[in-house]
Short mmCIF file of C-alpha atoms and ligand atoms in Angstrom, two decimals:
data_model
loop_
_atom_site.label_atom_id
_atom_site.label_comp_id
_atom_site.label_asym_id
_atom_site.label_seq_id
_atom_site.Cartn_x
_atom_site.Cartn_y
_atom_site.Cartn_z
CA MET A 1 -222.72 143.48 69.57
CA ILE A 2 -222.65 143.51 73.36
CA ASP A 3 -226.04 143.07 75.03
CA ASP A 4 -226.41 144.55 78.56
CA ILE A 5 -228.99 141.96 79.53
CA LYS A 6 -226.73 139.11 78.50
CA ILE A 7 -224.03 140.55 80.80
CA SER A 8 -226.55 140.49 83.65
CA ASN A 9 -227.60 136.96 82.85
CA ALA A 10 -224.00 135.73 82.66
CA ILE A 11 -223.38 137.10 86.16
CA LEU A 12 -226.62 135.73 87.59
CA ARG A 13 -226.26 132.30 86.00
CA ARG A 14 -222.76 131.69 87.30
CA GLY A 15 -223.07 133.50 90.65
CA LEU A 16 -226.31 131.77 91.62
CA LYS A 17 -225.02 128.38 90.43
CA GLU A 18 -221.96 128.72 92.68
CA LEU A 19 -224.10 129.69 95.64
CA GLN A 20 -226.48 126.82 94.98
CA GLU A 21 -223.59 124.36 94.79
CA ALA A 22 -222.30 125.71 98.10
CA THR A 23 -225.52 124.70 99.88
CA ASP A 24 -224.18 121.14 100.10
CA SER A 25 -220.48 121.42 100.95
CA GLU A 26 -218.29 118.78 102.55
CA VAL A 27 -216.40 121.46 104.47
CA VAL A 28 -217.39 125.06 105.13
CA ILE A 29 -214.61 127.36 106.25
CA VAL A 30 -215.67 130.65 107.77
CA GLY A 31 -213.16 133.40 107.02
CA ALA A 32 -210.68 133.80 104.16
CA GLY A 33 -207.71 134.88 106.26
CA PRO A 34 -204.39 133.01 106.06
CA SER A 35 -205.52 130.06 108.19
CA GLY A 36 -208.80 129.60 106.33
CA LEU A 37 -207.15 129.89 102.92
CA SER A 38 -204.39 127.46 103.85
CA ALA A 39 -206.94 124.95 105.22
CA SER A 40 -209.08 125.24 102.11
CA TYR A 41 -206.14 124.58 99.79
CA TYR A 42 -204.97 121.46 101.61
CA LEU A 43 -208.52 120.05 101.67
CA ALA A 44 -209.28 120.83 98.03
CA LYS A 45 -205.93 119.37 97.00
CA ASP A 46 -207.46 116.03 98.04
CA ASN A 47 -210.60 116.73 96.02
CA ILE A 48 -212.71 117.70 99.00
CA ASN A 49 -215.60 120.03 98.24
CA VAL A 50 -214.80 123.21 100.18
CA THR A 51 -216.61 126.52 100.45
CA ILE A 52 -215.20 129.58 102.20
CA PHE A 53 -217.64 132.25 103.27
CA GLU A 54 -215.90 135.59 103.72
CA ARG A 55 -217.67 138.53 105.29
CA ALA A 56 -215.48 141.19 103.65
CA LEU A 57 -215.38 142.29 100.03
CA LYS A 58 -211.84 140.98 99.62
CA PRO A 59 -210.18 137.83 100.96
CA GLY A 60 -207.00 137.90 103.02
CA GLY A 61 -208.15 138.90 106.50
CA GLY A 62 -205.23 140.35 108.46
CA MET A 63 -202.56 139.25 106.01
CA PRO A 64 -202.41 142.00 103.35
CA GLY A 65 -201.91 144.67 106.02
CA GLY A 66 -198.65 143.08 107.23
CA GLY A 67 -197.37 145.01 110.24
CA ILE A 68 -198.82 148.53 110.77
CA GLY A 69 -199.78 148.56 107.10
CA LEU A 70 -196.28 147.94 105.77
CA PRO A 71 -196.82 145.14 103.25
CA VAL A 72 -194.45 142.69 104.91
CA ILE A 73 -195.04 139.56 106.98
CA VAL A 74 -192.57 137.51 108.99
CA VAL A 75 -192.41 133.74 108.79
CA GLN A 76 -190.21 131.51 110.90
CA LYS A 77 -188.28 128.48 109.62
CA GLU A 78 -191.17 126.08 110.28
CA GLY A 79 -193.43 128.01 107.89
CA LEU A 80 -191.07 128.05 104.92
CA GLU A 81 -192.30 124.75 103.51
CA ILE A 82 -195.79 126.19 103.16
CA LEU A 83 -194.46 129.33 101.46
CA GLY A 84 -192.76 126.96 99.00
CA GLU A 85 -196.00 125.02 98.43
CA PHE A 86 -197.74 128.27 97.44
CA GLY A 87 -194.79 129.64 95.44
CA ILE A 88 -194.48 132.66 97.76
CA SER A 89 -190.99 134.15 97.58
CA HIS A 90 -189.23 135.05 100.80
CA GLN A 91 -186.04 136.71 101.95
CA SER A 92 -183.82 135.89 104.84
CA SER A 93 -183.90 138.86 107.21
CA GLU A 94 -180.85 140.44 108.82
CA GLU A 95 -182.58 139.30 112.00
CA LYS A 96 -181.17 135.80 111.88
CA GLY A 97 -183.74 132.97 111.71
CA TYR A 98 -186.56 135.29 110.57
CA TYR A 99 -187.80 135.39 106.99
CA THR A 100 -189.90 138.07 105.31
CA ALA A 101 -192.44 137.84 102.51
CA ASP A 102 -194.51 140.45 100.68
CA SER A 103 -197.93 140.41 102.36
CA LEU A 104 -199.77 141.21 99.13
CA GLU A 105 -197.97 138.50 97.16
CA SER A 106 -198.66 136.07 100.00
CA THR A 107 -202.37 136.89 100.04
CA ALA A 108 -202.70 136.82 96.26
CA LYS A 109 -200.98 133.44 95.97
CA LEU A 110 -202.95 131.84 98.78
CA VAL A 111 -206.18 132.97 97.14
CA ALA A 112 -205.11 132.00 93.61
CA LYS A 113 -203.81 128.54 94.55
CA ALA A 114 -206.90 127.77 96.62
CA ILE A 115 -209.16 128.71 93.70
CA ASP A 116 -206.96 126.72 91.30
CA LYS A 117 -207.56 123.64 93.45
CA GLY A 118 -211.32 124.20 93.28
CA VAL A 119 -212.09 126.09 96.49
CA ARG A 120 -215.27 128.15 96.20
CA ILE A 121 -214.72 131.52 97.89
CA ILE A 122 -217.95 133.43 98.38
CA ASN A 123 -217.26 136.97 99.53
CA LEU A 124 -219.56 139.53 101.13
CA MET A 125 -221.27 136.67 102.95
CA THR A 126 -221.48 136.67 106.74
CA VAL A 127 -221.98 133.47 108.70
CA GLU A 128 -224.46 134.51 111.35
CA ASP A 129 -225.33 131.18 112.94
CA VAL A 130 -224.63 127.44 112.92
CA MET A 131 -226.95 124.49 112.39
CA VAL A 132 -226.92 121.80 115.08
CA ARG A 133 -228.65 118.40 114.88
CA ASP A 134 -228.21 115.51 117.34
CA ASP A 135 -225.66 117.59 119.29
CA GLN A 136 -223.44 117.99 116.22
CA VAL A 137 -222.76 120.95 113.97
CA CYS A 138 -224.12 120.16 110.50
CA GLY A 139 -224.01 123.48 108.69
CA VAL A 140 -224.01 127.25 108.82
CA VAL A 141 -226.51 130.05 108.34
CA ILE A 142 -225.48 132.83 105.97
CA ASN A 143 -226.59 136.30 105.05
CA ARG A 144 -225.25 139.03 102.77
CA THR A 145 -222.87 141.35 104.60
CA PRO A 146 -224.56 144.57 103.39
CA ILE A 147 -227.87 143.25 104.79
CA LYS A 148 -226.17 142.68 108.16
CA MET A 149 -224.50 146.10 108.03
CA ALA A 150 -227.79 147.84 107.31
CA GLU A 151 -229.44 145.82 110.11
CA LEU A 152 -232.30 144.91 107.78
CA LEU A 153 -234.76 142.34 109.00
CA ILE A 154 -234.14 139.85 106.19
CA ASP A 155 -233.96 136.10 106.74
CA PRO A 156 -230.78 134.16 105.99
CA LEU A 157 -230.16 130.90 104.06
CA SER A 158 -228.91 127.56 105.41
CA ILE A 159 -225.90 125.65 104.15
CA ARG A 160 -225.23 121.99 104.89
CA ALA A 161 -221.68 120.88 105.72
CA ARG A 162 -220.15 117.74 107.14
CA PHE A 163 -217.52 119.85 108.94
CA VAL A 164 -217.24 123.55 109.74
CA VAL A 165 -214.03 125.44 110.50
CA ASP A 166 -214.10 128.68 112.48
CA ALA A 167 -211.24 130.63 110.90
CA THR A 168 -212.71 134.04 111.77
CA GLY A 169 -209.62 135.28 113.63
CA HIS A 170 -209.60 137.10 116.96
CA ASP A 171 -213.41 137.36 117.07
CA THR A 172 -214.16 133.58 117.03
CA GLU A 173 -217.49 134.44 115.48
CA VAL A 174 -218.75 130.94 114.74
CA VAL A 175 -217.94 129.64 118.19
CA LYS A 176 -219.66 132.69 119.71
CA THR A 177 -222.86 132.06 117.77
CA LEU A 178 -222.84 128.43 118.91
CA LEU A 179 -222.46 129.48 122.54
CA LYS A 180 -225.52 131.75 122.25
CA ARG A 181 -227.69 128.64 121.91
CA LYS A 182 -228.91 127.13 125.14
CA ASN A 183 -227.00 124.35 126.90
CA LEU A 184 -224.17 124.13 124.35
CA LYS A 185 -220.62 123.89 125.68
CA LEU A 186 -217.22 123.74 124.02
CA ASN A 187 -214.61 121.09 124.52
CA THR A 188 -212.39 123.58 126.44
CA PRO A 189 -211.43 123.67 130.13
CA SER A 190 -214.18 126.22 130.94
CA GLY A 191 -216.68 124.96 128.36
CA GLY A 192 -216.51 128.41 126.76
CA ILE A 193 -213.96 130.73 125.10
CA GLU A 194 -210.86 131.03 127.26
CA GLY A 195 -209.88 134.40 125.70
CA GLU A 196 -206.64 135.48 124.04
CA GLY A 197 -203.60 136.19 126.16
CA PRO A 198 -201.42 139.30 125.70
CA MET A 199 -198.84 139.48 122.90
CA TRP A 200 -196.16 136.80 123.21
CA ALA A 201 -195.22 135.49 119.78
CA GLU A 202 -193.04 132.61 120.90
CA GLU A 203 -195.65 131.09 123.18
CA GLY A 204 -198.55 131.74 120.77
CA GLU A 205 -196.72 130.16 117.84
CA LYS A 206 -195.72 127.23 120.03
CA ASN A 207 -199.33 126.56 121.06
CA ILE A 208 -201.12 127.13 117.79
CA LEU A 209 -200.94 123.56 116.51
CA SER A 210 -202.27 122.00 119.71
CA ASP A 211 -204.97 124.72 119.86
CA THR A 212 -206.09 123.77 116.32
CA ARG A 213 -208.74 121.11 116.92
CA GLU A 214 -212.37 120.13 117.20
CA VAL A 215 -214.13 122.22 119.85
CA PHE A 216 -217.65 120.87 119.41
CA PRO A 217 -218.71 117.84 117.37
CA ASN A 218 -217.88 118.64 113.71
CA LEU A 219 -216.74 122.21 114.49
CA TYR A 220 -213.01 122.95 114.34
CA VAL A 221 -211.04 126.09 115.14
CA ALA A 222 -207.98 127.30 113.21
CA GLY A 223 -205.70 130.33 113.25
CA MET A 224 -206.34 133.11 115.76
CA ALA A 225 -209.77 131.64 116.51
CA ALA A 226 -207.95 128.58 117.91
CA THR A 227 -205.60 130.81 119.91
CA ALA A 228 -208.50 132.78 121.37
CA VAL A 229 -210.67 129.77 122.15
CA PHE A 230 -207.88 128.00 124.04
CA GLY A 231 -206.50 131.09 125.76
CA SER A 232 -203.03 131.27 124.19
CA PRO A 233 -201.18 134.56 123.67
CA ARG A 234 -201.62 136.59 120.46
CA MET A 235 -198.61 136.87 118.19
CA GLY A 236 -198.81 139.84 115.79
CA PRO A 237 -197.47 139.84 112.24
CA ILE A 238 -195.72 136.46 112.25
CA PHE A 239 -197.70 134.13 110.00
CA GLY A 240 -196.04 130.68 110.04
CA GLY A 241 -198.42 129.50 112.74
CA MET A 242 -201.51 130.66 110.81
CA LEU A 243 -200.49 128.73 107.70
CA LEU A 244 -199.50 125.63 109.66
CA SER A 245 -202.76 125.76 111.61
CA GLY A 246 -204.69 125.70 108.32
CA LYS A 247 -202.69 122.71 107.15
CA LYS A 248 -203.27 120.93 110.45
CA VAL A 249 -207.03 121.43 110.50
CA ALA A 250 -207.18 120.12 106.93
CA LYS A 251 -205.31 117.00 108.04
CA LEU A 252 -207.63 116.45 111.01
CA ILE A 253 -210.72 116.73 108.81
CA LYS A 254 -209.27 114.56 106.04
CA GLU A 255 -208.76 111.78 108.58
CA ARG A 256 -212.53 111.78 109.16
CA LEU A 257 -213.79 112.04 105.60
O1 48F B 301 -208.30 137.70 111.02
P1 48F B 301 -207.89 136.74 109.98
O2 48F B 301 -206.74 137.08 109.13
O3 48F B 301 -207.74 135.31 110.71
P2 48F B 301 -206.56 134.21 110.77
O4 48F B 301 -206.58 133.38 109.55
O5 48F B 301 -205.21 135.07 110.75
C1 48F B 301 -204.88 135.98 111.75
C2 48F B 301 -203.84 136.93 111.21
O6 48F B 301 -204.35 137.62 110.08
C3 48F B 301 -203.33 137.95 112.20
C4 48F B 301 -202.43 137.42 113.24
C5 48F B 301 -201.23 136.59 112.86
O7 48F B 301 -200.47 136.29 113.98
O8 48F B 301 -202.67 137.67 114.38
O9 48F B 301 -204.44 138.60 112.80
O10 48F B 301 -206.71 133.56 112.08
O11 48F B 301 -209.13 136.44 109.01
C6 48F B 301 -210.41 136.18 109.50
C7 48F B 301 -211.39 136.41 108.36
O12 48F B 301 -212.68 135.99 108.80
C8 48F B 301 -213.65 136.90 108.29
C9 48F B 301 -212.95 138.26 108.36
O13 48F B 301 -213.55 139.19 107.48
C10 48F B 301 -211.53 137.88 107.96
O14 48F B 301 -211.31 137.99 106.57
N1 48F B 301 -214.84 136.79 109.15
C11 48F B 301 -214.95 137.16 110.44
N2 48F B 301 -216.18 136.89 110.89
C12 48F B 301 -216.88 136.34 109.86
C13 48F B 301 -216.01 136.27 108.74
C14 48F B 301 -218.21 135.84 109.71
N3 48F B 301 -219.10 135.86 110.70
N4 48F B 301 -218.57 135.35 108.50
C15 48F B 301 -217.69 135.31 107.47
N5 48F B 301 -216.42 135.77 107.57
#
C-alpha cells in the first residue's frame, strides 16, 4: 500500500536534512553553470564539503543552450582533458583545432559527476546577499527563487561558508550584492566591477585563468563572473575556459583549506 503522507514525509525528511547540512558548508558556490559545476567537482573530489545554490529550476546555466539553441558547444584543445575527466564525448570539427560536444550531454555529465562526488546542488534557491565579518566573507544569504520572483516580503536564511565562489555568469550577482554594502571594495583596479568587454573569444579565453581569483577576502570569482569583474571580453559558446576556470578556482581554494 502506498501512503500519500509517507511520500510527503520522505520528501520533507530528506530535503530539509540536505538544506540543514548546507548551513555549514566549507565552500558555497553560487550558480550551477559550467564553471560552478566544474569547480564543485574538483573540490568534492578531494572530500571538501561543497554546496551549490542555483537560482533556476534546472542546473546548467548557459551550457545546455549551446549556440543559438543548437545543442552544441565548442571546446578548444586546452579543454579536452576536462571533457575526458567527465566522460564527455567530443568530435573533431572540420574547423581544424576546434572540437564539438553535445551541450546536453555535457551538462548532464557535469551535474551527474559532481553529485557522484558528493556535491549538494540546491536548486530554486537564490543567493541574495553575503555575510561579512572582520572584513571577510563568511557565508551567503539565501531565499527561495519563487519568493524573490513574487517579490514577497519574506526573510531569508543564512549559510556559513569558509569560502564563497561567485559563478553566477555575466551578472556577477554575488559581487554586486557585496558592493551594495557600505565601504566595501574589490581587489580590482577600480575597486569595483570593471565590466565585460565586447565579444572576442581569443582574448577572453586567454584571460580567463588569470581573471579567476579572490576578489575580496574569501570570495572568489569563476567563469563569466571572473571575466566581467576583471573587464575581459566575452567569448560566446566556447566552453573550455569555463571548465578550466572552475578547475582553477578549486585549486586556489584547496591550497587554503
Ligand atoms: O551563466 P552561467 O552558465 O555561468 P558560467 O559558469 O558560464 C558561462 C557560459 O554559460 C556562457 C559563456 C561561455 O563562454 O559565455 O554564458 O560563467 O551560469 C550561471 C548560473 O548562476 C545562476 C544562474 O541561474 C545560472 O545557472 N545564478 C545567477 N544568479 C544567481 C544564481 C543567484 N543570485 N543565486 C543563485 N544562482
